[in-house]
Structures are given as C-alpha cells and as structure tokens.
C-alpha cells in the first residue's frame, strides 16, 4: 500500500509538468538579440515574431542583450530554464567564438543546439562615393602599396564582415588594418567621415547609404549579383570564388530543451519564413530566407566553425 501511495503521489506530481509540456507555449516566448535594438537583427526578430505570435497564440517578445561578441546573450540563455521559452538570435560569432577567445565560460557545442537557420545576408564592401578605389583589386593594391593605411571598418571583430576581408587578405597576400565598431551604423558613419578607407558590412547595414549615393559598393560576397544592387560585382566575379560568404542569423536554445518543444518552435518559425509577405519584406532588406531542421542548422554551425577557425589562425585574430 505504501508503494501504491508513493507511485500515486509521484504521478500526481508529474501531472502539472506533463500538462505544461503538452500546452507549450502557455506563456510568452522571448527572442534575445545578441545585437543592439534598431538594426537588422531587430527587424528580423520582430518581423518573424509577429507571425509566430499569431500562430501560437502567445506574445513573442524581443529583448536586446548586446555585447562581448554575443557572449552576453548566450550567457544569459544559460541562466534561463531549458524550456524553450527563451531563444537567442545569433550570427557567425556563435560559431567562431571558440576560436577567437582563449577560453569561454561555456561549451558552444554541448550547451546549445540550433533551433532554426533563419536567413543569409551577403557581406558588402564599400568606399566613399568619391574614392578612387573602384574594385577589390584596387583596394588590395592600395593595401600593398601603403602598409597600414588600408583601414577598413566592420560591425565587430570576428563577424562575417570582418572575416570575409581577412579571407580575401589570405587569398591575395594583402594586409588590411581592421577597425571594429559596435554595429554597422558607426562603421558607415566613420567611412562617410573619411576616417577609414573602406567598410565591410551586412548588406542591410549599408543599403541605405548605397542607395543614397553616400558610399559606393565595390564587391559583394554572394554567389551571384543581388537583384536589389545589380551593378555590384561579386568577389567571385573579381577572381575570388572562395570568398562566397554570408552573414547568417538563426536561433539557438539550450541543449536540454525537450525535443518536442524544439520541434514545435522549429515548425512555427519555418512556417513564418515561408509566408510570401515575410519573404518580400526580408528580401527587400537583402535577406534570403533559409529555414530547415534543427539538425541541418547544427551541422551548418559546426561547418562554419571549422571553416573560419582556419582564417582566424592564419590571420592571428584574437579577442581578449
């Protein structure tokens, strides 16, 4: 009888947990941004969050926690329950941090799992509109002829933007001087002010200044020219097919998150990405939707780690 009573008590205690899992989501879901509000990640999170919220019947909140090359947001995630109610929107630094930091307070590949690969965005290299530099070959030649003066800005160290130029440096033997900023907007401001020679950014971060004629694009990292900027040649066209890269964004959760919750969230975000109006909004900002399974995204993150760790080592990139 005591055993029966104990089993009954355990079953009763488990009922709320089972009910909660079956009812997911029963409260708001939060997308934590690794970057500041108002930029491309904010736009992406809010665009998708609105659609997912309508589908799941719960608010999808956006909470920016920028800093430390995405570590602020990811460390915050580790302090939250592994229940799927908190997810972090990350980019390439999530994959490259193990290579650029001497140590991390977490294991990237054990403590987090990919939820869904959201979008890819090409990286674009720009100069001032009146610059004599017309293409990437000119920029590389300038770097070789004036060591230390080929200063380029980026939205941060070890971002896709930064590493794309470092990759091009390894391919051409050119040495560029990197100036990291806290986002695309400050880098663009410094370029227009003439304090740096060039800037490399995600396409959405430079698009407004390009369209306004304040800066001129001299190369883009996509495999083909992008429809919204058909006159900008790719790096591949300019002789560097290895420099096809992307600034990518996706969502991660804690690895202990229940599989059914991961599957549910993955399905809802994939459904939002497939909506025609969402595709149109994102395409207009230079973002190409991706989607797919958690497993495919996890494999992609590992592949990016392996690819860029070689560039990090070759160029001696470290963050203290």
PDB file of N, CA, C and O in Angstrom, residues 4 22 35 51 54 103 106 135 137-138 140 145 155 170 176 205 215 224 228 231 239 242 264 274 283 295 302 313:
ATOM      1  N   UNK A   4       2.061   1.798  -3.450  1.00  0.00           N
ATOM      2  CA  UNK A   4       1.000   2.365  -4.289  1.00  0.00           C
ATOM      3  C   UNK A   4       0.805   3.845  -4.002  1.00  0.00           C
ATOM      4  O   UNK A   4       0.603   4.666  -4.901  1.00  0.00           O
ATOM      5  N   UNK A  22       2.572  19.624 -22.698  1.00  0.00           N
ATOM      6  CA  UNK A  22       1.560  19.454 -23.727  1.00  0.00           C
ATOM      7  C   UNK A  22       0.969  20.785 -24.170  1.00  0.00           C
ATOM      8  O   UNK A  22       0.539  20.930 -25.301  1.00  0.00           O
ATOM      9  N   UNK A  35      22.545  41.547 -30.517  1.00  0.00           N
ATOM     10  CA  UNK A  35      22.958  42.858 -31.005  1.00  0.00           C
ATOM     11  C   UNK A  35      21.958  43.911 -30.546  1.00  0.00           C
ATOM     12  O   UNK A  35      20.890  43.602 -30.032  1.00  0.00           O
ATOM     13  N   UNK A  51       4.539  37.086 -36.746  1.00  0.00           N
ATOM     14  CA  UNK A  51       3.850  35.980 -37.413  1.00  0.00           C
ATOM     15  C   UNK A  51       3.751  34.750 -36.509  1.00  0.00           C
ATOM     16  O   UNK A  51       2.717  34.086 -36.461  1.00  0.00           O
ATOM     17  N   UNK A  54       1.078  35.169 -33.830  1.00  0.00           N
ATOM     18  CA  UNK A  54      -0.275  34.941 -34.333  1.00  0.00           C
ATOM     19  C   UNK A  54      -0.584  33.449 -34.455  1.00  0.00           C
ATOM     20  O   UNK A  54      -1.729  33.018 -34.262  1.00  0.00           O
ATOM     21  N   UNK A 103      39.409  31.395 -23.889  1.00  0.00           N
ATOM     22  CA  UNK A 103      38.520  30.488 -23.153  1.00  0.00           C
ATOM     23  C   UNK A 103      37.124  31.075 -23.130  1.00  0.00           C
ATOM     24  O   UNK A 103      36.954  32.296 -23.235  1.00  0.00           O
ATOM     25  N   UNK A 106      31.476  28.531 -21.334  1.00  0.00           N
ATOM     26  CA  UNK A 106      30.522  27.510 -21.746  1.00  0.00           C
ATOM     27  C   UNK A 106      31.098  26.740 -22.924  1.00  0.00           C
ATOM     28  O   UNK A 106      32.055  27.184 -23.572  1.00  0.00           O
ATOM     29  N   UNK A 135      37.325  48.868 -57.253  1.00  0.00           N
ATOM     30  CA  UNK A 135      37.012  47.443 -57.110  1.00  0.00           C
ATOM     31  C   UNK A 135      37.912  46.840 -56.040  1.00  0.00           C
ATOM     32  O   UNK A 135      38.767  47.536 -55.472  1.00  0.00           O
ATOM     33  N   UNK A 137      40.353  44.678 -56.368  1.00  0.00           N
ATOM     34  CA  UNK A 137      41.758  44.661 -56.780  1.00  0.00           C
ATOM     35  C   UNK A 137      42.431  45.988 -56.443  1.00  0.00           C
ATOM     36  O   UNK A 137      43.588  46.006 -56.006  1.00  0.00           O
ATOM     37  N   UNK A 138      41.716  47.093 -56.633  1.00  0.00           N
ATOM     38  CA  UNK A 138      42.262  48.408 -56.274  1.00  0.00           C
ATOM     39  C   UNK A 138      42.528  48.495 -54.770  1.00  0.00           C
ATOM     40  O   UNK A 138      43.545  49.048 -54.347  1.00  0.00           O
ATOM     41  N   UNK A 140      43.108  45.996 -52.667  1.00  0.00           N
ATOM     42  CA  UNK A 140      44.244  45.147 -52.332  1.00  0.00           C
ATOM     43  C   UNK A 140      45.553  45.804 -52.751  1.00  0.00           C
ATOM     44  O   UNK A 140      46.552  45.758 -52.013  1.00  0.00           O
ATOM     45  N   UNK A 145      50.616  48.762 -51.390  1.00  0.00           N
ATOM     46  CA  UNK A 145      51.483  49.916 -51.662  1.00  0.00           C
ATOM     47  C   UNK A 145      51.637  50.832 -50.455  1.00  0.00           C
ATOM     48  O   UNK A 145      52.639  51.544 -50.336  1.00  0.00           O
ATOM     49  N   UNK A 155      31.288  45.784 -38.398  1.00  0.00           N
ATOM     50  CA  UNK A 155      30.397  45.851 -37.230  1.00  0.00           C
ATOM     51  C   UNK A 155      30.917  45.101 -36.015  1.00  0.00           C
ATOM     52  O   UNK A 155      30.199  44.988 -35.021  1.00  0.00           O
ATOM     53  N   UNK A 170      44.064  36.642 -47.118  1.00  0.00           N
ATOM     54  CA  UNK A 170      44.860  35.423 -47.247  1.00  0.00           C
ATOM     55  C   UNK A 170      44.948  34.984 -48.713  1.00  0.00           C
ATOM     56  O   UNK A 170      45.945  34.396 -49.133  1.00  0.00           O
ATOM     57  N   UNK A 176      45.363  44.166 -44.443  1.00  0.00           N
ATOM     58  CA  UNK A 176      44.431  45.257 -44.166  1.00  0.00           C
ATOM     59  C   UNK A 176      44.430  45.567 -42.674  1.00  0.00           C
ATOM     60  O   UNK A 176      44.729  44.702 -41.851  1.00  0.00           O
ATOM     61  N   UNK A 205      22.905  46.682 -43.539  1.00  0.00           N
ATOM     62  CA  UNK A 205      23.557  47.739 -42.781  1.00  0.00           C
ATOM     63  C   UNK A 205      24.159  48.827 -43.644  1.00  0.00           C
ATOM     64  O   UNK A 205      24.466  49.916 -43.142  1.00  0.00           O
ATOM     65  N   UNK A 215      27.926  56.290 -50.257  1.00  0.00           N
ATOM     66  CA  UNK A 215      29.044  55.358 -50.373  1.00  0.00           C
ATOM     67  C   UNK A 215      28.851  54.551 -51.656  1.00  0.00           C
ATOM     68  O   UNK A 215      27.753  54.498 -52.217  1.00  0.00           O
ATOM     69  N   UNK A 224      25.951  35.042 -56.644  1.00  0.00           N
ATOM     70  CA  UNK A 224      25.556  35.809 -57.822  1.00  0.00           C
ATOM     71  C   UNK A 224      25.221  37.232 -57.395  1.00  0.00           C
ATOM     72  O   UNK A 224      25.017  37.510 -56.215  1.00  0.00           O
ATOM     73  N   UNK A 228      18.678  43.574 -55.885  1.00  0.00           N
ATOM     74  CA  UNK A 228      18.468  44.953 -55.434  1.00  0.00           C
ATOM     75  C   UNK A 228      19.673  45.847 -55.703  1.00  0.00           C
ATOM     76  O   UNK A 228      19.552  47.077 -55.653  1.00  0.00           O
ATOM     77  N   UNK A 231      24.310  46.182 -60.170  1.00  0.00           N
ATOM     78  CA  UNK A 231      25.560  46.693 -60.736  1.00  0.00           C
ATOM     79  C   UNK A 231      26.790  46.385 -59.887  1.00  0.00           C
ATOM     80  O   UNK A 231      27.915  46.705 -60.287  1.00  0.00           O
ATOM     81  N   UNK A 239      37.521  37.318 -59.302  1.00  0.00           N
ATOM     82  CA  UNK A 239      38.616  36.370 -59.252  1.00  0.00           C
ATOM     83  C   UNK A 239      38.791  35.611 -57.953  1.00  0.00           C
ATOM     84  O   UNK A 239      39.799  34.925 -57.766  1.00  0.00           O
ATOM     85  N   UNK A 242      36.467  31.624 -53.729  1.00  0.00           N
ATOM     86  CA  UNK A 242      36.494  31.111 -52.358  1.00  0.00           C
ATOM     87  C   UNK A 242      35.838  32.077 -51.377  1.00  0.00           C
ATOM     88  O   UNK A 242      35.506  31.702 -50.248  1.00  0.00           O
ATOM     89  N   UNK A 264       8.377  21.897 -32.145  1.00  0.00           N
ATOM     90  CA  UNK A 264       7.264  22.839 -32.255  1.00  0.00           C
ATOM     91  C   UNK A 264       7.752  24.216 -32.696  1.00  0.00           C
ATOM     92  O   UNK A 264       7.213  24.811 -33.636  1.00  0.00           O
ATOM     93  N   UNK A 274       8.129  30.960 -44.548  1.00  0.00           N
ATOM     94  CA  UNK A 274       7.552  30.592 -45.843  1.00  0.00           C
ATOM     95  C   UNK A 274       6.456  31.542 -46.313  1.00  0.00           C
ATOM     96  O   UNK A 274       6.024  31.462 -47.471  1.00  0.00           O
ATOM     97  N   UNK A 283      13.503  40.056 -48.249  1.00  0.00           N
ATOM     98  CA  UNK A 283      14.252  40.214 -49.492  1.00  0.00           C
ATOM     99  C   UNK A 283      14.557  41.677 -49.785  1.00  0.00           C
ATOM    100  O   UNK A 283      15.627  42.014 -50.298  1.00  0.00           O
ATOM    101  N   UNK A 295      18.657  19.922 -36.961  1.00  0.00           N
ATOM    102  CA  UNK A 295      19.851  19.139 -37.255  1.00  0.00           C
ATOM    103  C   UNK A 295      20.683  19.779 -38.374  1.00  0.00           C
ATOM    104  O   UNK A 295      21.918  19.818 -38.299  1.00  0.00           O
ATOM    105  N   UNK A 302      28.591  23.958 -37.095  1.00  0.00           N
ATOM    106  CA  UNK A 302      29.868  23.253 -36.956  1.00  0.00           C
ATOM    107  C   UNK A 302      30.755  23.463 -38.184  1.00  0.00           C
ATOM    108  O   UNK A 302      31.975  23.646 -38.061  1.00  0.00           O
ATOM    109  N   UNK A 313      43.144  31.512 -37.337  1.00  0.00           N
ATOM    110  CA  UNK A 313      44.511  31.122 -37.015  1.00  0.00           C
ATOM    111  C   UNK A 313      45.513  31.755 -37.967  1.00  0.00           C
ATOM    112  O   UNK A 313      46.566  32.271 -37.555  1.00  0.00           O
TER     113      UNK A 313
END
